[in-house]
Coordinates of C-alpha atoms in Angstrom, one line a residue:
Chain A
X248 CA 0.0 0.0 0.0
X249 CA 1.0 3.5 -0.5
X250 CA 2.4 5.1 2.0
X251 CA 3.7 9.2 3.3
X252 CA 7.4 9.0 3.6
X253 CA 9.2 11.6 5.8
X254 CA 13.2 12.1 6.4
X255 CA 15.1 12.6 8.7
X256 CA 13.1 10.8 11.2
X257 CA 15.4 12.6 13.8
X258 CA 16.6 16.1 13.6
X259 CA 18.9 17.9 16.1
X260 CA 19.3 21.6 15.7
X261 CA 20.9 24.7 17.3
X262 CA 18.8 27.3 18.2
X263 CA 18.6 30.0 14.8
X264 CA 20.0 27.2 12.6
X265 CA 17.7 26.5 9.6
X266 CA 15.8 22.9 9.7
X267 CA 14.5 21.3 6.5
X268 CA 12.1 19.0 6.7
X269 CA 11.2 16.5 4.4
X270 CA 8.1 14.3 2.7
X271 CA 7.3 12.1 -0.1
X272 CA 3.4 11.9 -0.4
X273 CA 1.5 9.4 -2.1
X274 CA 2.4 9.5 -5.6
X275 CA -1.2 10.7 -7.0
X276 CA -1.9 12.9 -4.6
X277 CA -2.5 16.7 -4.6
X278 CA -3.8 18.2 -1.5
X279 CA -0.7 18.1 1.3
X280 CA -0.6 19.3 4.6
X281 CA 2.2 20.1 7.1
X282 CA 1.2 19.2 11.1
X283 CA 3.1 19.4 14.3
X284 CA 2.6 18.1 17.6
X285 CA 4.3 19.0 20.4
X286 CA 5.0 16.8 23.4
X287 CA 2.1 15.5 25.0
X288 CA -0.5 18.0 23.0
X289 CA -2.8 17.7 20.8
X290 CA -1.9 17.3 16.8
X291 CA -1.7 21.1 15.1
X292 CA -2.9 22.3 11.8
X293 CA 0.2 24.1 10.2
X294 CA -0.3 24.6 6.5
X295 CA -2.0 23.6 3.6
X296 CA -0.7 23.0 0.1
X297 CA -2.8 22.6 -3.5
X298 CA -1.8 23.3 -6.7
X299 CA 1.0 24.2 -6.0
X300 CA 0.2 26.7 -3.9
X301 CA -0.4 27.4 0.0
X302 CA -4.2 27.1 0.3
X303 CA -4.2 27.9 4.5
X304 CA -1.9 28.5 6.9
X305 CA -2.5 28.4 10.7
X306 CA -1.6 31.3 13.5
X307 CA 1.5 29.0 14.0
X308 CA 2.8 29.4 10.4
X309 CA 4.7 32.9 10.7
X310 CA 7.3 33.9 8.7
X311 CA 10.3 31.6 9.7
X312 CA 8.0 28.9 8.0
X313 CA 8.2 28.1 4.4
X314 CA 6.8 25.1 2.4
X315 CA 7.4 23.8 -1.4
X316 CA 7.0 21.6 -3.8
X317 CA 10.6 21.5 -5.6
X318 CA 9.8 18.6 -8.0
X319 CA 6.9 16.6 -8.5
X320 CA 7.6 14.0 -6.0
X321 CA 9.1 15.9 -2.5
X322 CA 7.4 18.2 -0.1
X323 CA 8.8 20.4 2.4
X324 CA 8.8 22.4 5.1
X325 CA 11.6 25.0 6.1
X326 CA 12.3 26.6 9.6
X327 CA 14.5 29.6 8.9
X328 CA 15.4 30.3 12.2
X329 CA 14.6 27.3 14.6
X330 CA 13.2 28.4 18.8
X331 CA 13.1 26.3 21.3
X332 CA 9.4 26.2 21.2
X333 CA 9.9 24.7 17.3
X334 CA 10.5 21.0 19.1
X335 CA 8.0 19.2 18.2
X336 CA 6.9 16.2 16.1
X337 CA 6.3 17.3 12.6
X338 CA 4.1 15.4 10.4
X339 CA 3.5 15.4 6.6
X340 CA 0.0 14.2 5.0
X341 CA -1.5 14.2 1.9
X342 CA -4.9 13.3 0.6
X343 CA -6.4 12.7 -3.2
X344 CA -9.1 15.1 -2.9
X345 CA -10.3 17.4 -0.1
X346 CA -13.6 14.9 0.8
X347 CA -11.2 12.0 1.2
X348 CA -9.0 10.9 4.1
X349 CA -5.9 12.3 4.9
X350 CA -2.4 9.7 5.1
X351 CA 0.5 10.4 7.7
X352 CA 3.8 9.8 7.4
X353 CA 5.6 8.6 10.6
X354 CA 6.9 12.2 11.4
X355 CA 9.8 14.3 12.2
X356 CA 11.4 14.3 15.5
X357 CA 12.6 17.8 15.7
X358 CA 14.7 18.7 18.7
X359 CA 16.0 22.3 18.8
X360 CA 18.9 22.9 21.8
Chain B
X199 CA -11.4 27.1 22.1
X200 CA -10.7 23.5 21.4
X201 CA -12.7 22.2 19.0
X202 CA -12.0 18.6 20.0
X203 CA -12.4 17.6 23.2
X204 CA -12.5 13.3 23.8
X205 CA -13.4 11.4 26.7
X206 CA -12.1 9.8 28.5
X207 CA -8.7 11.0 28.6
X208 CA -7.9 7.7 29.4
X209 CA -8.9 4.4 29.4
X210 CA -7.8 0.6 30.4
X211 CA -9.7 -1.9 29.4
X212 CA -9.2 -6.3 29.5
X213 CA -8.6 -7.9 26.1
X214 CA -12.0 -9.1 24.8
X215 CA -13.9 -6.4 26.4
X216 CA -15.0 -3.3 24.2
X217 CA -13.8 0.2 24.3
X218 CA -15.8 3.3 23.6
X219 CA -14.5 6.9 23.2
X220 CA -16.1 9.9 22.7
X221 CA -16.0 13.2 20.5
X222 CA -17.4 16.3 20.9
X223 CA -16.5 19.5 18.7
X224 CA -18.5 23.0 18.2
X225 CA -18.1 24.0 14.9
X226 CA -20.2 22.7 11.8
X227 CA -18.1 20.1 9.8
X228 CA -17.9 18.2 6.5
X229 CA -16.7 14.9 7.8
X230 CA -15.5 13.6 11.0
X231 CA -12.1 11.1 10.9
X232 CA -10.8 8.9 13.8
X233 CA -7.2 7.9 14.0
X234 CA -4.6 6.2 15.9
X235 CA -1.4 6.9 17.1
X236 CA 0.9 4.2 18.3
X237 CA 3.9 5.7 20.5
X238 CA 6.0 7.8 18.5
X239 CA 4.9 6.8 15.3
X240 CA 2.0 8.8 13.0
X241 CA -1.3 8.8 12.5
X242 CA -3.5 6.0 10.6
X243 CA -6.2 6.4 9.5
X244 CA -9.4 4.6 10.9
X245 CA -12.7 5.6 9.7
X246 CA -14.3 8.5 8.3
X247 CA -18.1 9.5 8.9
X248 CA -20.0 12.4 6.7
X249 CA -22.1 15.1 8.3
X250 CA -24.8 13.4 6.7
X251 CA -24.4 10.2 8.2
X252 CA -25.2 8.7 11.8
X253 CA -23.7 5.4 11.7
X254 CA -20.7 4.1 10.0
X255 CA -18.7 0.3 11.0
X256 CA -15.8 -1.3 9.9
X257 CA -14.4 -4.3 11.0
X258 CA -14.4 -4.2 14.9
X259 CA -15.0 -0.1 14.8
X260 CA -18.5 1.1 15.0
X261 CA -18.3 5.1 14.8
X262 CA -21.6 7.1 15.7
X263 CA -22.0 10.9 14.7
X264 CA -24.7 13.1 16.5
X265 CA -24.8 16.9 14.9
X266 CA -27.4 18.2 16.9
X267 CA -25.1 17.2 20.0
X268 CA -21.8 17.7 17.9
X269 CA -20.6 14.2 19.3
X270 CA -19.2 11.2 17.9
X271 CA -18.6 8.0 19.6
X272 CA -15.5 5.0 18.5
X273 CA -16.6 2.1 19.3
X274 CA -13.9 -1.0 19.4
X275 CA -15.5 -4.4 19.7
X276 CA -13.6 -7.8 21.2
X277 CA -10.7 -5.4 21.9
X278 CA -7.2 -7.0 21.7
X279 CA -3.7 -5.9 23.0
X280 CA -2.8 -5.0 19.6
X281 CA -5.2 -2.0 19.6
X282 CA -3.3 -0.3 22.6
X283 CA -2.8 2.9 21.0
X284 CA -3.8 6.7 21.5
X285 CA -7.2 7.1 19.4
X286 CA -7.7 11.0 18.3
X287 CA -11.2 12.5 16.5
X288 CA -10.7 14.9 13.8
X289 CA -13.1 17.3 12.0
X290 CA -12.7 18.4 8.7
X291 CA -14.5 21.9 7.2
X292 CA -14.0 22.6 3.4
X293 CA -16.0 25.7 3.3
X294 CA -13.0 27.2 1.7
X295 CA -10.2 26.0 -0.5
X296 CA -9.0 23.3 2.5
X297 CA -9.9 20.6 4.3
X298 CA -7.5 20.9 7.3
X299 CA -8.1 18.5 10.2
X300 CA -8.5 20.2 13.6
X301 CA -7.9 17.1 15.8
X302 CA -9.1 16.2 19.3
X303 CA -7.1 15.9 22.5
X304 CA -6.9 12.2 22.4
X305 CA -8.1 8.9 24.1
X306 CA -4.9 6.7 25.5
X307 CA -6.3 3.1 25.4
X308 CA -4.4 0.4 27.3
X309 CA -6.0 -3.2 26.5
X310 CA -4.4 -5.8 28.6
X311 CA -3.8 -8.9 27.7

């Protein structure tokens, strides 16, 4: 079955550093979606991505946060500056239309020090 | 204001026995989802019921949806160890160009063996 691949599954940053974050969605795909969840909270709403263009983007998703589509097959999601308050599991999904269910990758581990 | 709230927080159950967690949200939706998180890992998809629908099973999961209450109910039957897992609700609104999940707080289901 087809599945959301993200990479690294671990990532260790210094604070201010820039973090890219990486995803693979399902192959025919178009509607992705970036999530995060900090420890022990509930999962987060970040952004929103469809043709090939950011379709909503939460309170969380200021200006250190970037997303895009490079090629047709990666996704990704850019911290310019990392904070502390950045740590977090990040997840990537993607669904093939909005009605339909939305598939998780295994996330990010991001750790900012 | 949360949108998803589920009860119990927590819940520990024998194996054999059924589970039931609850749902309950305030803003109109398209669809409500149910998912499950085991430790550290992402989020699969369980079940998806439509505003327009009350009842909705598959498998061993029997979902319930209540508008008029905004509520929803999981419903795991013969439960086994496997299913141990944290069990989240998510609404979806497409009023506008996205469908982005707002998810619940989470049920933590312990089924021992």
């Amino acid at each position: 079955e087809p599945e959301v691949t993200q990479t690294p599954s671990h990532q260790v940053t210094q604070m201010g550093q820039e973090v890219i974050l990486r995803c693979v969605p399902i192959s025919n795909h178009l509607y992705f979606y970036w999530y995060r969840q900090i420890l022990g909270q509930k999962v987060e709403f970040l952004v929103s991505f469809y043709n090939n263009e950011i379709s909503e983007k939460s309170e969380i998703f200021d200006d250190q946060f970037s997303v895009e589509r490079p090629d047709g097959s990666n996704f990704t999601l850019k911290i310019r500056s990392t904070k502390l308050e950045d740590s977090a599991m990040y997840f990537c999904a993607s669904s093939d239309s909005g009605a339909r269910p939305q598939h998780f990758g295994d996330g990010t581990r991001l750790s900012i020090l | 204001s949360q949108q998803g709230e589920e009860d119990p927080q927590a819940l520990s159950i024998q194996e054999g026995e059924n589970a039931t967690m609850n749902c309950s949200y305030k803003t109109s939706i398209n669809n409500l989802q149910w998912y499950r998180q085991n430790s550290g890992r992402g989020l699969v998809h369980l079940i998806l019921i439509r505003s327009n629908e009350r009842e909705k099973h598959s498998g061993r999961l029997r979902v319930t949806l209540d508008t008029s209450k905004k509520s929803s109910s999981l419903l795991i039957t013969a439960s086994r160890a496997a299913d141990t897992a944290s069990y989240f609700c998510a609404t979806a609104y497409y009023g506008g160009a996205t469908n982005k999940l707002i998810f619940g707080t989470g049920t933590l289901l312990a089924v021992q063996p």
